[in-house]
CSV table of C-alpha atoms in Angstrom, one decimal:
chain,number,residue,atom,x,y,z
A,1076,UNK,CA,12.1,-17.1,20.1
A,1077,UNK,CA,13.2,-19.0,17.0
A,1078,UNK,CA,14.7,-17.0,14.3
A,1079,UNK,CA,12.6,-17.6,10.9
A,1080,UNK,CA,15.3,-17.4,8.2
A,1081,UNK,CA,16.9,-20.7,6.2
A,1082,UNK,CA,15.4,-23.8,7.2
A,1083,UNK,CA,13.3,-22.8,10.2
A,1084,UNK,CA,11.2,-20.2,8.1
A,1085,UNK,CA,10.8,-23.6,5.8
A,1086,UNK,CA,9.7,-25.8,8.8
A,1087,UNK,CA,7.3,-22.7,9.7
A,1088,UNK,CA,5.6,-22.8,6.6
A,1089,UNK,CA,5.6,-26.7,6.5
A,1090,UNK,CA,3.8,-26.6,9.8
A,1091,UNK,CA,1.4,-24.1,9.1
A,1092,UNK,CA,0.5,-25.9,5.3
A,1093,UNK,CA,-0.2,-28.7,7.4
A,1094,UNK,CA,-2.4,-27.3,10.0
A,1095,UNK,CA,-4.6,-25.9,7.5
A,1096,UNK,CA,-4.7,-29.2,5.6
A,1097,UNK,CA,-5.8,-31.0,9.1
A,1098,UNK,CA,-8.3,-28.5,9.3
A,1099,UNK,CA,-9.6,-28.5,5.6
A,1100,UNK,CA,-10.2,-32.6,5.7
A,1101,UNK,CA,-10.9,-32.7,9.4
A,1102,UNK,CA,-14.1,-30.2,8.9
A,1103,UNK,CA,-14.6,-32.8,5.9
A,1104,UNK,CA,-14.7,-35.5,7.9
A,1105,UNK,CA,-16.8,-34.0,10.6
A,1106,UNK,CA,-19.4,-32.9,8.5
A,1107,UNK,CA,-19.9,-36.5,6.7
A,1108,UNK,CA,-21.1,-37.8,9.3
A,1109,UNK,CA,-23.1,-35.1,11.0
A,1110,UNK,CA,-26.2,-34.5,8.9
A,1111,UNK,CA,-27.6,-31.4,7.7
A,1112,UNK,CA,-30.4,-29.9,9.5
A,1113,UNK,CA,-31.8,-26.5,9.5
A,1114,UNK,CA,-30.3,-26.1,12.9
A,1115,UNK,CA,-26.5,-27.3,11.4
A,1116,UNK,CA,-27.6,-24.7,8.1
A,1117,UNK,CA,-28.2,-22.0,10.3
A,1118,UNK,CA,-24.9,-22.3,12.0
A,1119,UNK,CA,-22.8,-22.5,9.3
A,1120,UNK,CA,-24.6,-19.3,7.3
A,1121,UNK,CA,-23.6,-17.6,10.4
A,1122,UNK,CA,-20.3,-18.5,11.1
A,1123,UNK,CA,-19.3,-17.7,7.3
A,1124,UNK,CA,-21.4,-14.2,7.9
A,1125,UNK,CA,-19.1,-13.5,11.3
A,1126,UNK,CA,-15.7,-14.6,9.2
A,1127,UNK,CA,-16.9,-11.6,6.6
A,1128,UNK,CA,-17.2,-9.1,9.4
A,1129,UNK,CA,-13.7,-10.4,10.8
A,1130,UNK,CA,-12.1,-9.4,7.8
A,1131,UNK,CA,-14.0,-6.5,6.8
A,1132,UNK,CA,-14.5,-4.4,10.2
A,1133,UNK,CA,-10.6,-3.4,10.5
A,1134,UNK,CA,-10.9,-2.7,6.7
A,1135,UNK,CA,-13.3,-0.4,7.4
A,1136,UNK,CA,-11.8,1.5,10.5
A,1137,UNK,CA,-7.8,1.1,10.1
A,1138,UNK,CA,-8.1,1.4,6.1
A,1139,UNK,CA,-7.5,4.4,4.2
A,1140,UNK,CA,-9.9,6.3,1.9
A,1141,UNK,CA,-9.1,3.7,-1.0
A,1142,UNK,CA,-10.4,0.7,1.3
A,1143,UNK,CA,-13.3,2.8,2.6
A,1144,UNK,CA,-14.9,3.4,-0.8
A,1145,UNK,CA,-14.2,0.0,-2.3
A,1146,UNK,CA,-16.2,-1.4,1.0
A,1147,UNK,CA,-19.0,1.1,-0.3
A,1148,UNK,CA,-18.8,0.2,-3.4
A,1149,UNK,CA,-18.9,-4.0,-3.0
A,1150,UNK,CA,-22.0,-3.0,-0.7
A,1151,UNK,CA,-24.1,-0.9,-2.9
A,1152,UNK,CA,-23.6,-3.5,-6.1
A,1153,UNK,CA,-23.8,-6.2,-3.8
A,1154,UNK,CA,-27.7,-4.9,-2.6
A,1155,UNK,CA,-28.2,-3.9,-6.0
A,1156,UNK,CA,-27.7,-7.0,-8.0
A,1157,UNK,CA,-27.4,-9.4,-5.3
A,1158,UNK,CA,-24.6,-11.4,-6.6
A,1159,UNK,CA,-21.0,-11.5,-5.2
A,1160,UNK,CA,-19.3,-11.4,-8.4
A,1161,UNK,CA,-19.7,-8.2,-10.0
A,1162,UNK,CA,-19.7,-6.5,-6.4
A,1163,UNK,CA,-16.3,-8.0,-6.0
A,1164,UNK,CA,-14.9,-6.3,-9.1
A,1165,UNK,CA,-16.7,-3.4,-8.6
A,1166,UNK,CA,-14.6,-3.4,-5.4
A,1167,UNK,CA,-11.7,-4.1,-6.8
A,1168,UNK,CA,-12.1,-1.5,-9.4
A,1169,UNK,CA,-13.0,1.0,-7.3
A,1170,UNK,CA,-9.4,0.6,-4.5
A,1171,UNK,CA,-7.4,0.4,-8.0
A,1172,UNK,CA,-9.0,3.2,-9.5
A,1173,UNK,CA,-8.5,5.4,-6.4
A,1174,UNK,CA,-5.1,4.9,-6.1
A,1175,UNK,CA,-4.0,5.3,-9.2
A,1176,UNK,CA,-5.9,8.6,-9.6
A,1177,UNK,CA,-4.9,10.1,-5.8
């Protein structure tokens, strides 16, 4: 196992900025020249849709109570007003306020 410290926790990151930069203009590249149908639409809402659930399910069973009720909160602005913005800071407002006041 390679120790991470100095230089190789540098080359680490390196690698891994470039990775994600192949990726980034390599999905560019792919999807110039593959065209947009309602087949390619549909895949693509869904994939973002399963990347949310990624991220939020262990939120949502390994978080604490803060977590919990600033997932509640996101959701019930987010099918009230139906925009991602002001269910984000209601989110947000929500984890800080409950930490700060627990």
């Amino acid at each position: 196992m390679m120790a991470t410290d100095g230089i190789n926790g540098l080359i680490v990151i390196a690698l891994m900025a470039a990775v994600s930069l192949l990726a980034r203009f390599g999905g560019v590249l792919v999807m110039a020249v593959v065209p947009i149908n309602h087949r390619v639409e549909s895949f693509i809402n869904a994939m973002s849709a399963s990347v949310l659930v990624a991220v939020l399910v262990p939120v949502a069973v390994e978080g604490d109570l803060a977590a919990r009720m600033a997932l509640l909160a996101t959701a019930m602005v987010m099918l009230v007003m139906r925009r991602p913005m002001p269910a984000i800071a209601a989110g947000i407002s929500v984890a800080a306020g409950w930490r700060y006041l627990m």
